[in-house]
Coordinates of C-alpha atoms in Angstrom, one line a residue:
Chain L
X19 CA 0.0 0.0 0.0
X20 CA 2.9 2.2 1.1
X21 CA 4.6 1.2 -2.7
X22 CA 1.5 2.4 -4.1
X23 CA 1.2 5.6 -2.1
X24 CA 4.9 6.5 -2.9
X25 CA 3.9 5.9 -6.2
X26 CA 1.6 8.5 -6.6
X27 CA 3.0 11.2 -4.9
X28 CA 6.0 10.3 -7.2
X29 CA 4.0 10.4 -10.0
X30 CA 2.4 13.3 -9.6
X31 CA 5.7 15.3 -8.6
X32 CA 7.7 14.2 -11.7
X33 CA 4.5 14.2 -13.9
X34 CA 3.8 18.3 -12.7
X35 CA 8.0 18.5 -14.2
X36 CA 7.0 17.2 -17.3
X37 CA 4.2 19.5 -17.5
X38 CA 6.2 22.3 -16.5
X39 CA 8.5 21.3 -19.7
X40 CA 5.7 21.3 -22.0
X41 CA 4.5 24.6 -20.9
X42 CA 6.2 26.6 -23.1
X43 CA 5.2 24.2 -26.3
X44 CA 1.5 24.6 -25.7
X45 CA 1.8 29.1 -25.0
X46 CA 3.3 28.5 -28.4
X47 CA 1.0 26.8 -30.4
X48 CA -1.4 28.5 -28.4
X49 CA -0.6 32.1 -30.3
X50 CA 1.7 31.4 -33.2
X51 CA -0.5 28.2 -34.7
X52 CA 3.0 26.5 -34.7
X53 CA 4.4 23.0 -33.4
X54 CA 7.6 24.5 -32.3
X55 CA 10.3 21.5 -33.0
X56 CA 12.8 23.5 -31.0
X57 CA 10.9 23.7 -27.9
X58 CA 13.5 20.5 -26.3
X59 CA 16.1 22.3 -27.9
X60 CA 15.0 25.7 -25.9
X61 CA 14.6 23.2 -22.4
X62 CA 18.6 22.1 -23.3
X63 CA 19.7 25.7 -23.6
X64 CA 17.7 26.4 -20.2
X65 CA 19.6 23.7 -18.4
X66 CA 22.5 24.7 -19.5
X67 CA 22.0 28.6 -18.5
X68 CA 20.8 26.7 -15.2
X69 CA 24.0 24.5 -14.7
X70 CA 26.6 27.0 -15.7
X71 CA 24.8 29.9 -13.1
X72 CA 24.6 27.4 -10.4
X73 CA 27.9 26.2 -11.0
X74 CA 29.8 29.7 -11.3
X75 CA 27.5 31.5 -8.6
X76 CA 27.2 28.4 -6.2
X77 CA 24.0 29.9 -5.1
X78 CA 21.2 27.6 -5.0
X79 CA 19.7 26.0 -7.7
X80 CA 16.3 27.4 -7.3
X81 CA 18.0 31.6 -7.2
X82 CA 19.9 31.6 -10.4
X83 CA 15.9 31.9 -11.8
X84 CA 16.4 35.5 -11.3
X85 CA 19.0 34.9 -13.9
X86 CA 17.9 32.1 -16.0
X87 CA 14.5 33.6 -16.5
X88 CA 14.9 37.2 -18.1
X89 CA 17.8 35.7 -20.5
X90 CA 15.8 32.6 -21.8
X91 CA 12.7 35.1 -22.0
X92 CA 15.5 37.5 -24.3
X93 CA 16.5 34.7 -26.3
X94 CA 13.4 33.5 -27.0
X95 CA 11.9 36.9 -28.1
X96 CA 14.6 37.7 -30.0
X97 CA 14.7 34.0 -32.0
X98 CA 11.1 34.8 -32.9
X99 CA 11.8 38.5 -34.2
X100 CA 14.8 37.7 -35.5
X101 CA 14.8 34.1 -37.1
X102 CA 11.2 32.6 -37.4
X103 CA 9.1 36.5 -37.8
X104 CA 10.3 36.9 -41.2
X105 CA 9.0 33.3 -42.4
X106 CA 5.9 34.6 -41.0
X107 CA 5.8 37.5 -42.9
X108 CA 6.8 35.9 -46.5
X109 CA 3.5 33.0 -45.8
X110 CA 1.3 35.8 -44.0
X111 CA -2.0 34.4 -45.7
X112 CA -1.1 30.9 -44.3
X113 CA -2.8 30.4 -40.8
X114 CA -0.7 27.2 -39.9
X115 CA 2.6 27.6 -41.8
X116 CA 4.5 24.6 -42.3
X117 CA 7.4 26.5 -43.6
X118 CA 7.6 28.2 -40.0
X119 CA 7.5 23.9 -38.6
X120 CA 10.7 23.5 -40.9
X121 CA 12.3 26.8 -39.6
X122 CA 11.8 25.3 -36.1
X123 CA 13.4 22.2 -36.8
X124 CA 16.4 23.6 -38.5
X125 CA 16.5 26.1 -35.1
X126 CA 16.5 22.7 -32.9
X127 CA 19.2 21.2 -35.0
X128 CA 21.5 24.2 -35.0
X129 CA 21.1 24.6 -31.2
X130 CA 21.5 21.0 -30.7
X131 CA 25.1 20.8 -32.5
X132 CA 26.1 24.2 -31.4
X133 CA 26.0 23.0 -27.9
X134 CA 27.8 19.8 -29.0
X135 CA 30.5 21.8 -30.2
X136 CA 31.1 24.2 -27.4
X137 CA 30.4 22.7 -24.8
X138 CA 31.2 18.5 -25.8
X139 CA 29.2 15.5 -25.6
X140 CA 29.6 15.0 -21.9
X141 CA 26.9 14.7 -19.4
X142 CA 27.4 17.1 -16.6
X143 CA 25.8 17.5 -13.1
X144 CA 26.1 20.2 -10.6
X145 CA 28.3 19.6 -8.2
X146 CA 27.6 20.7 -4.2
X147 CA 23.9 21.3 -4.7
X148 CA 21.9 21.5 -1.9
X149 CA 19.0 20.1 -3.7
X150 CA 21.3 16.9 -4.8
X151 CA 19.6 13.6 -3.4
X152 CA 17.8 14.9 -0.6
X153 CA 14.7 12.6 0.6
X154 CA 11.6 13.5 2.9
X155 CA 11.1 10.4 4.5
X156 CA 7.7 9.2 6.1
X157 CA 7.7 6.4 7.9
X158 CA 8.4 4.2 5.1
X159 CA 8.0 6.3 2.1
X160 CA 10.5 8.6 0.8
X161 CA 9.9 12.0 -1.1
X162 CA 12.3 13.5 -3.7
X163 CA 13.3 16.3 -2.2
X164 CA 14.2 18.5 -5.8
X165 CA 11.0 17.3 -7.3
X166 CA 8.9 18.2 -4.3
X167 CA 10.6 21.9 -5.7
X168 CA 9.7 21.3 -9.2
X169 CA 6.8 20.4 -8.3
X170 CA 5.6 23.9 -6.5
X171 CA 7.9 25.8 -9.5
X172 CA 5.1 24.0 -12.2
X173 CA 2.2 25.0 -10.1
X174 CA 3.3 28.7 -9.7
X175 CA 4.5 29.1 -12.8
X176 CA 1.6 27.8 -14.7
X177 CA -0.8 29.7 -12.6
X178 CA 1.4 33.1 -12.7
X179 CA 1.0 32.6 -17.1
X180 CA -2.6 32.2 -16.8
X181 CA -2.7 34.9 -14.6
X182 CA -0.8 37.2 -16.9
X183 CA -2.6 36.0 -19.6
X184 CA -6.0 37.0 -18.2
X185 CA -5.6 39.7 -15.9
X186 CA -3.3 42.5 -17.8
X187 CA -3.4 44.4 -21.2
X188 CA -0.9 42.3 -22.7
X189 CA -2.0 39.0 -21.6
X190 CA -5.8 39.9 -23.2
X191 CA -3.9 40.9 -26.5
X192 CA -2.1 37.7 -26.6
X193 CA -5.2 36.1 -26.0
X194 CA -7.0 38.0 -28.8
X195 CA -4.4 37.5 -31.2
X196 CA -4.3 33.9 -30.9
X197 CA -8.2 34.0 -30.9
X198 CA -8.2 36.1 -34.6
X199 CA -5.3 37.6 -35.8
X200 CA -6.8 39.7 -38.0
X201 CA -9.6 41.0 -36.0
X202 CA -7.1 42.1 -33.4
X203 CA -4.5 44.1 -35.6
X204 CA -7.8 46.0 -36.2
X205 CA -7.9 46.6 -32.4
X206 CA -4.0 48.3 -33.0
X207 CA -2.1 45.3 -31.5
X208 CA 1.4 44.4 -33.3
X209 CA 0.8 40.8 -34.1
X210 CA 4.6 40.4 -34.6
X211 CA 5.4 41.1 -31.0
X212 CA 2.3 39.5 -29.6
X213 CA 4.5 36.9 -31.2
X214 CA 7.5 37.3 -30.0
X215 CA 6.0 38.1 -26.4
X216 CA 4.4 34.3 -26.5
X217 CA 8.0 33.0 -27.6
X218 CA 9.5 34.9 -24.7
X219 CA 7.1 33.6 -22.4
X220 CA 8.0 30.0 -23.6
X221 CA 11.1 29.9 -23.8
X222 CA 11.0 31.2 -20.0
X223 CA 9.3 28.5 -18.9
X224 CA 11.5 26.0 -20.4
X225 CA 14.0 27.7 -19.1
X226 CA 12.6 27.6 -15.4
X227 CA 11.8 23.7 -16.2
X228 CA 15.6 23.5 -17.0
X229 CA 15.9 24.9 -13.6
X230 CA 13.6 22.4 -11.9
X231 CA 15.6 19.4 -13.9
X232 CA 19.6 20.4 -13.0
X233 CA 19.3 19.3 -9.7
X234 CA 18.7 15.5 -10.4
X235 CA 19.2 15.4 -14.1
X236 CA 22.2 15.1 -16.3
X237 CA 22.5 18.2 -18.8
X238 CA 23.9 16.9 -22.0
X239 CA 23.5 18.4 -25.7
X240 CA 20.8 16.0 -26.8
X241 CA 18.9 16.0 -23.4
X242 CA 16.2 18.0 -24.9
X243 CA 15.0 15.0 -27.2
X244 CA 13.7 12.8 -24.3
X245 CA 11.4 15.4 -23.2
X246 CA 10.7 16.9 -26.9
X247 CA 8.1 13.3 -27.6
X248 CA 6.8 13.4 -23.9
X249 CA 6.0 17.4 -24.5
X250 CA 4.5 16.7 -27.4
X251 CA 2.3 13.7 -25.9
X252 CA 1.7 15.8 -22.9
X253 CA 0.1 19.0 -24.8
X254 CA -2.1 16.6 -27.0
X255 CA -3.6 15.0 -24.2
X256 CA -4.4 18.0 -22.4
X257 CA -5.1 19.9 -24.9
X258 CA -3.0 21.9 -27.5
X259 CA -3.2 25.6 -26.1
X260 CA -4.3 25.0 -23.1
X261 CA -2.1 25.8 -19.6
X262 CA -3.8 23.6 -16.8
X263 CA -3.9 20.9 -19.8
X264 CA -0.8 21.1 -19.9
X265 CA 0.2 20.1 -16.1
X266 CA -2.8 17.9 -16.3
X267 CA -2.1 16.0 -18.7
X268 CA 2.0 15.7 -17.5
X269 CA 0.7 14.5 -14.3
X270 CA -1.3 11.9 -16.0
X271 CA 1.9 10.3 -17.8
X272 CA 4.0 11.1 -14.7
X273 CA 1.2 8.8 -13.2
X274 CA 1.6 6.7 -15.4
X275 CA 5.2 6.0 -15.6
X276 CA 5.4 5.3 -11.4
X277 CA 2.6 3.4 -10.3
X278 CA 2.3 1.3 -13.6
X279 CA 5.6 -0.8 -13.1
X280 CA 3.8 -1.6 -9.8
X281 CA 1.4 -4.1 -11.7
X282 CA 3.6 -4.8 -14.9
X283 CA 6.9 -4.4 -16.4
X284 CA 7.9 -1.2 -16.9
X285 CA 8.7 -1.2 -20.4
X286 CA 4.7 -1.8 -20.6
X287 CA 4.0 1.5 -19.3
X288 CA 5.5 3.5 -22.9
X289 CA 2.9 1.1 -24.3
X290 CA -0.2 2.5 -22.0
X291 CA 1.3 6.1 -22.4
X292 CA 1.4 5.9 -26.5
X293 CA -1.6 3.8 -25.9
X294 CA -3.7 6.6 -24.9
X295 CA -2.5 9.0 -26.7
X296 CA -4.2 7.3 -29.7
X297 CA -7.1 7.0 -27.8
X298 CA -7.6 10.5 -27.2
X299 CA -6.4 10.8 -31.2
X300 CA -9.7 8.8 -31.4
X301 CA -12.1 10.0 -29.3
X302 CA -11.6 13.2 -28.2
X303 CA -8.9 15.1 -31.2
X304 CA -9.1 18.3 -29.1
X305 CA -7.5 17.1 -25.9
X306 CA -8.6 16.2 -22.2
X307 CA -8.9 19.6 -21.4
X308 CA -8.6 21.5 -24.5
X309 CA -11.7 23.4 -25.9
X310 CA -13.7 22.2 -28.9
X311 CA -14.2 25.5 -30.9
X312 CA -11.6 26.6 -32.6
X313 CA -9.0 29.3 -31.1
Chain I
X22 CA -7.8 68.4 -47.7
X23 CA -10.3 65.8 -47.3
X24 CA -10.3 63.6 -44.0
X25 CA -10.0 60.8 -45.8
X26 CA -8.7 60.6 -49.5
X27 CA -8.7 57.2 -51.4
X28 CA -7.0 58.2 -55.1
X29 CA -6.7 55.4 -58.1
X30 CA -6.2 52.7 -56.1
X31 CA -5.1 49.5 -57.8
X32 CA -6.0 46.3 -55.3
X33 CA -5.5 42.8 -55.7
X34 CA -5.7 39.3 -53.7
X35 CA -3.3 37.8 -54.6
X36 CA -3.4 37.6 -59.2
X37 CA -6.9 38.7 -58.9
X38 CA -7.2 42.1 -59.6
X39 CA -10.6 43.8 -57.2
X40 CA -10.4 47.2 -57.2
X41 CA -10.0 49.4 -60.3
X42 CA -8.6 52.9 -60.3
X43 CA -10.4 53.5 -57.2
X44 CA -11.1 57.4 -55.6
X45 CA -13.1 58.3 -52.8
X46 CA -13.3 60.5 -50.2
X47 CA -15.0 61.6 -46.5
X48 CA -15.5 64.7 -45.0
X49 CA -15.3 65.2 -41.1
X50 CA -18.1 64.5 -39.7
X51 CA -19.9 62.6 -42.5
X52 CA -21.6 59.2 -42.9
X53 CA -21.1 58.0 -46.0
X54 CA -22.4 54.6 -47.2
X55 CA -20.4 52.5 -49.7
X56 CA -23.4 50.0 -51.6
X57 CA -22.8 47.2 -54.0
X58 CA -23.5 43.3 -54.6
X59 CA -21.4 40.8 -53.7
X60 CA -18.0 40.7 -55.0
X61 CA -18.2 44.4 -55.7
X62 CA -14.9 45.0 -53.9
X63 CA -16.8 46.4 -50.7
X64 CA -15.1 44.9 -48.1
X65 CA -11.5 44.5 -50.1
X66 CA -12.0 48.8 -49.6
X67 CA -12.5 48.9 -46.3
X68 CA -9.5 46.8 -45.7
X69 CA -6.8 48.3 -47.7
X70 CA -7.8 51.7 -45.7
X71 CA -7.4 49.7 -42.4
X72 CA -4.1 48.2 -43.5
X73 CA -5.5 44.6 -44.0
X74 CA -4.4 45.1 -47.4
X75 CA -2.3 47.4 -49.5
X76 CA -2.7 49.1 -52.7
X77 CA -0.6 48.2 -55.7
X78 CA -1.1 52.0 -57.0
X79 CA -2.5 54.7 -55.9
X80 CA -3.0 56.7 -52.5
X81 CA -4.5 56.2 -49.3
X82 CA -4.1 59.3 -46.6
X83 CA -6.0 60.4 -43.7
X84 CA -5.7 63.9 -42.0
X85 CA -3.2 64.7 -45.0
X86 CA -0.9 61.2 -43.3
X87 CA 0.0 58.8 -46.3
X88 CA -1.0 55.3 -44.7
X89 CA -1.5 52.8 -47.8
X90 CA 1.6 51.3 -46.7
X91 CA 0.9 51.1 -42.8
X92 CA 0.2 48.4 -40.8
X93 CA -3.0 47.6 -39.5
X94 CA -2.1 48.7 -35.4
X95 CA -0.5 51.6 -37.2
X96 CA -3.8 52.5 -38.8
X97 CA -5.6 52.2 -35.5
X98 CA -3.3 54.6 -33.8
X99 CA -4.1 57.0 -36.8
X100 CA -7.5 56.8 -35.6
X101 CA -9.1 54.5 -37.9
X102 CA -11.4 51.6 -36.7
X103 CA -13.0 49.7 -38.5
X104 CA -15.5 47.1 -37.2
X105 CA -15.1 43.9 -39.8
X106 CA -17.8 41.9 -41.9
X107 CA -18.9 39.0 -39.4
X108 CA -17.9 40.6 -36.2
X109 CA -14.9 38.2 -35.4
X110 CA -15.5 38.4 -31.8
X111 CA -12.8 37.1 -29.4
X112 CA -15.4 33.7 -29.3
X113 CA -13.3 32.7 -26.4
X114 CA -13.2 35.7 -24.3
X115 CA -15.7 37.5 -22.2
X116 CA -17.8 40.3 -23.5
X117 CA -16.2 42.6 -21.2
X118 CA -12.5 41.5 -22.1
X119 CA -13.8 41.9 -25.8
X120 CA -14.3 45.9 -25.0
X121 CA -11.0 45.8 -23.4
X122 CA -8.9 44.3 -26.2
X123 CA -11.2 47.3 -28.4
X124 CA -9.6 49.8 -26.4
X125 CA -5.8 48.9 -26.9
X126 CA -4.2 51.2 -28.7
X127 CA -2.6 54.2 -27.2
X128 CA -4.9 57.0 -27.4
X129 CA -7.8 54.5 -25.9
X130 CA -5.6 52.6 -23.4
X131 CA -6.0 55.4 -20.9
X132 CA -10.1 55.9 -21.2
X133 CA -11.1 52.0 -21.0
X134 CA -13.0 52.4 -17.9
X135 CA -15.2 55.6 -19.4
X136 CA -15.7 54.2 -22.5
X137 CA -17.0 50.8 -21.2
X138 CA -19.3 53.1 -19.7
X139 CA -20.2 54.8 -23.0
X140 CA -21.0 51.5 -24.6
X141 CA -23.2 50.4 -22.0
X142 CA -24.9 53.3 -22.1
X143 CA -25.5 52.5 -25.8
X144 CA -25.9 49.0 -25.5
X145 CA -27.7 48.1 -21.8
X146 CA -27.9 44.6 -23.1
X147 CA -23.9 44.1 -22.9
X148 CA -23.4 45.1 -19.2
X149 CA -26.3 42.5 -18.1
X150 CA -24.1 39.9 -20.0
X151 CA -20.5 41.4 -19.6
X152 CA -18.8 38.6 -17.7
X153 CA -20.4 36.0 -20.6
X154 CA -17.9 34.3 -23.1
X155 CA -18.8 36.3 -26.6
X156 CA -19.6 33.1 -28.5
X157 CA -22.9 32.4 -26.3
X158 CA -24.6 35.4 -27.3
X159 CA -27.1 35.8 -29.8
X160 CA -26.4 36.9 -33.7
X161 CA -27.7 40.7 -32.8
X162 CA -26.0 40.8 -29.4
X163 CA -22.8 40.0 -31.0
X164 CA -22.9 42.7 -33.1
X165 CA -23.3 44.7 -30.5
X166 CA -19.9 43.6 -28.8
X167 CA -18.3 44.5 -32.7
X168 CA -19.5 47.8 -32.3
X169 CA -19.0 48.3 -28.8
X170 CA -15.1 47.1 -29.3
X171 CA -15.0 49.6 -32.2
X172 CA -16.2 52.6 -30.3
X173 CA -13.8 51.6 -27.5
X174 CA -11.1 52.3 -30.0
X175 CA -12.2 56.2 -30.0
X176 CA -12.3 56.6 -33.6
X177 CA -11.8 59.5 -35.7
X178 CA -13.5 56.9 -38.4
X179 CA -15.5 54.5 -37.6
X180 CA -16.2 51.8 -40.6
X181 CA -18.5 49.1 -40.1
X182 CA -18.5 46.5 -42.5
X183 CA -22.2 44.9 -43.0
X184 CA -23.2 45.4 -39.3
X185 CA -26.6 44.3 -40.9
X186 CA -25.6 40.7 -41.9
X187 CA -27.7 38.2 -40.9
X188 CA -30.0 39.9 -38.2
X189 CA -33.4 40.1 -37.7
X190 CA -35.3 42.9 -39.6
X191 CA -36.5 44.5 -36.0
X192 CA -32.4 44.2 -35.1
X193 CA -31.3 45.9 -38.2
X194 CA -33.1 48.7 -37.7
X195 CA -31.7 48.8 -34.0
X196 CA -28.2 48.5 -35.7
X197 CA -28.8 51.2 -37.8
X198 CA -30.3 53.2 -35.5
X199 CA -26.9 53.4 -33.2
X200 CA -24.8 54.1 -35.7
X201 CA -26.8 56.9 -36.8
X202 CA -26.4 57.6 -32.8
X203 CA -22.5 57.2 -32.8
X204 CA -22.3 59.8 -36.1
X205 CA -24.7 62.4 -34.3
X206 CA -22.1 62.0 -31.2
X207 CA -19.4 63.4 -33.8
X208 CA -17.9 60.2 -34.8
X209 CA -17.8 60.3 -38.9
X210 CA -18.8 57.2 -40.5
X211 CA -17.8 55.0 -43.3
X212 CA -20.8 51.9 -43.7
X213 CA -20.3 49.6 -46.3
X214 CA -24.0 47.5 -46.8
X215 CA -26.1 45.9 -48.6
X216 CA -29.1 47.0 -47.1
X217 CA -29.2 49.8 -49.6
X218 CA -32.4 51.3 -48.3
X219 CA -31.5 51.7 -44.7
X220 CA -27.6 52.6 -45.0
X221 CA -28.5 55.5 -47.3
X222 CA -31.9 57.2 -45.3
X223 CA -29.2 57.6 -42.4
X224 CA -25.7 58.5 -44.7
X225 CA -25.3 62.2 -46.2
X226 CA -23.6 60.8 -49.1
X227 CA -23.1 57.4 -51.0
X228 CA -20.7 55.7 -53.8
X229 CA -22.3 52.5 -55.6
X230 CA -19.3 49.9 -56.6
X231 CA -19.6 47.7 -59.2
X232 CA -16.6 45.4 -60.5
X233 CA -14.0 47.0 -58.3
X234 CA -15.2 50.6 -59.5
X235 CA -17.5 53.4 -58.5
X236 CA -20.5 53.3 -60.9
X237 CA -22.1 56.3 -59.3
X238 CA -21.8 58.5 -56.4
X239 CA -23.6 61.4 -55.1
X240 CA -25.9 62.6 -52.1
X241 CA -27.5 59.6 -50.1
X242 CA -31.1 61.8 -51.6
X243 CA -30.1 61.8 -55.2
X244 CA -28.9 57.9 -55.3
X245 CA -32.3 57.0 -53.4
X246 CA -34.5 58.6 -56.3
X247 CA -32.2 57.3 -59.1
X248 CA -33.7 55.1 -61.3
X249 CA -30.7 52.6 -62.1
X250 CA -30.5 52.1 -58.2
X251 CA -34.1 51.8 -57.3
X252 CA -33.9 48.7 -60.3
X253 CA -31.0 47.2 -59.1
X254 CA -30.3 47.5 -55.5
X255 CA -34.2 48.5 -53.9
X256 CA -36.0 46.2 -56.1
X257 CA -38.7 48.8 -56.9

């Protein structure tokens, strides 16, 4: 009973992270209409920021976000304006461009081997962390302390963006523009940096996820791959656009993945996972939690 | 100088040439109607002056500014609004948060509060239904939220775009009835219809298009008692 309890505190901790990664990819799609392919690639640069600010400042983990945040936010605005904005521009009566998809591949590519490049192929870990395999134990059931932290980082981060985006003038004219581009540049709002506002805000998140992740994960050039599928899986089941559907539906794989080897083999639980994705490919296209008009 | 000044315009969509040597203009303080069929080029006008589109020759200016290479917010700013065919609400948002987007733009952003007065005060209807998401409410309450987002923009020129479209006869006349209200507040007015009938007894002045041109144009009086119109567009 205690296994299965464990389980699904587990679950839901890790499974909140992996929301937390696909945060970013859904704010995306949300405004731009675009599956951004570099989003794991924008999660590897945020560990990265992460690792080398904890490593050089030694401060804690969970402080360098004063850091990490406004320079993935930067980088992601500025990768928008600069790299994808004029794509946009050359297929503006396109509303889904897949030029724009290819644009974001060759970005997660480029980033990818970059990294390989400067900083090598080998996985790194902070050292001295204070976060660095700490357990809460309950009588016989033990917490993981850093994902206890990402854990509370998802939650406030996902309800600080839907805060933003319904409470102040910019969050409305995000939500306008991905609601009908058109109708609000009549209102005077500058679709192109609505856009590159939403990419900021992605990218941030991924980079705050990259946060959550240094403290028990390895930060290698590639590492953005494992969670690029999950993201992927994650914002479909919730929902594509939508920010609680996007924890949500994390937590459900999360779930997934730590109580199922409890009952089976754990190779069986990719199987369940993939498994209901098609199912919800099936039955409901929109997503868990997703809305059934069109944005 | 005219307020607005449209001169030989050349539009197309894409190869598709829909406007032809186009000139108009509007006074200050005008409501001018702009009548044709379908696929007359109505709405293709209305947004090359808001920046939707852009003219392959020809001028656009307002208050003596050049804008038929401006972008849309751009336009806004200028003091343009124009209130588009179909209403393209935000569906997803709440009527109230619909007023607020309307108010964005710089020379708005500071009177939201007032003019969400304003609107209500024209529309009662909205501020019963204000915390509402904008795709529950009916065909003619919608319209209201179009032209209550409009008016939040504080134009200089308002242009509606068929605020008549599918509504109920004793809603049309409503419609038209507020607009006629908004000009006689000293908003000018650019209506583009096809309710030929209604859109001229309120306008001063009218252009007919046909084909991407203007066929006729003259005092909203003289086009009701013309003969070709009252064949082709009132039916009489």
């Amino acid at each position: 009973m205690n296994y299965i309890i464990e389980g699904l505190i587990n679950g839901i901790l890790m499974g909140s992270i992996y929301g937390l990664t696909a945060l970013g990819l859904t704010i995306i799609f949300g405004v731009l209409k675009v599956i951004n392919f570099a989003h794991g690639s924008l999660l590897m640069v945020g560990m990265y920021v992460a690792y080398w600010a904890v490593s050089l400042s030694g401060l804690h983990p969970y402080l360098t976000l004063v850091v990490v945040v406004p320079v993935m936010y930067l980088f992601g605005y500025y990768l928008q304006d600069i790299v994808i904005k004029p794509i946009f521009k050359a297929e503006r009566e396109v509303r889904e461009p897949i030029t724009v998809i290819i644009v974001t591949t060759g970005v997660w590519y480029i980033l990818d081997n970059l990294t390989l490049l400067v900083f090598g192929p080998q996985y790194r870990s902070i050292q001295d962390n204070p976060l660095r395999g700490k357990m809460l134990e309950f009588g016989e059931m033990l917490i993981s302390v850093p994902k206890l932290w990402g854990f509370f980082a998802a939650i406030i981060t996902a309800g600080s963006v839907y805060w933003f985006l319904q409470k102040t003038r910019t969050g409305r004219a995000i939500r306008a523009t991905s609601l009908d581009r058109d109708a609000a540049s009549l209102m005077g709002i500058k679709q192109y940096r609505v856009y590159n506002i939403a990419f900021g805000i992605g990218t941030a998140t991924a980079g705050i996820a990259g946060v959550t992740l240094v403290p028990f994960y390895n930060v290698f050039p590639t590492v953005g791959v494992l969670f690029d599928i999950k993201g992927f899986i994650i914002v479909v089941l919730g929902g594509l656009g939508s920010i609680g559907g996007a924890i949500l539906g994390g937590i459900i794989i999360g779930l997934i993945e730590s109580v199922g080897p409890q009952f089976m083999a754990a190779t069986w639980t990719e199987a369940i996972v993939y498994g209901l994705f098609l199912l919800v490919l099936f039955v409901k296209p929109s997503g868990l939690f997703g809305v059934r008009y069109d944005w | 100088m005219a307020f607005l000044e449209v001169k030989n315009i050349d539009v197309y969509y894409g190869d598709v040439q829909v406007i032809f040597d186009l000139s108009l203009h509007v006074e200050e303080g005008e409501v001018v109607s702009i009548i044709g069929g379908n696929g007359a080029g109505k709405s293709t006008l209305l947004k090359t002056i808001s920046g939707l589109l852009h003219p392959s020759r020809g001028e656009v200016s307002f208050e003596g500014n050049a804008i038929q290479a401006a972008s849309p917010d751009k336009i806004v700013e200028y003091g343009i609004v124009q209130v588009p065919e179909g209403r393209r609400l935000f569906t997803l948002m709440t009527v109230k948060d619909n007023l607020v987007v309307g108010g964005y733009n710089s020379r708005a952003s500071q009177h939201v509060d007032k003019m969400i007065d304003e609107v209500y005060t024209l529309f009662p209807r909205l501020s019963e239904r204000e915390s509402q998401l904008a795709m529950t409410l009916s065909g003619g309450e919608q319209q209201m939220v179009a032209i209550g987002r409009g008016i939040m923009a504080r134009p200089k020129l308002l242009m509606l775009d068929e605020p008549s479209l599918g509504l109920a006869p004793l809603l049309i006349k409503n419609i038209f009835e507020t607009v006629r209200k908004i000009a006689d507040q000293g908003t000018t007015v650019l209506l583009v219809e096809q309710d030929v009938k209604h859109s001229l007894s309120l306008s001063d002045r009218g252009y007919v298009l046909e084909h991407g041109r203007v066929a006729m144009e003259g005092t909203a009086k003289t086009l009701l008692d013309d003969p070709h119109i009252k064949t082709a567009y009132l039916g009489l």
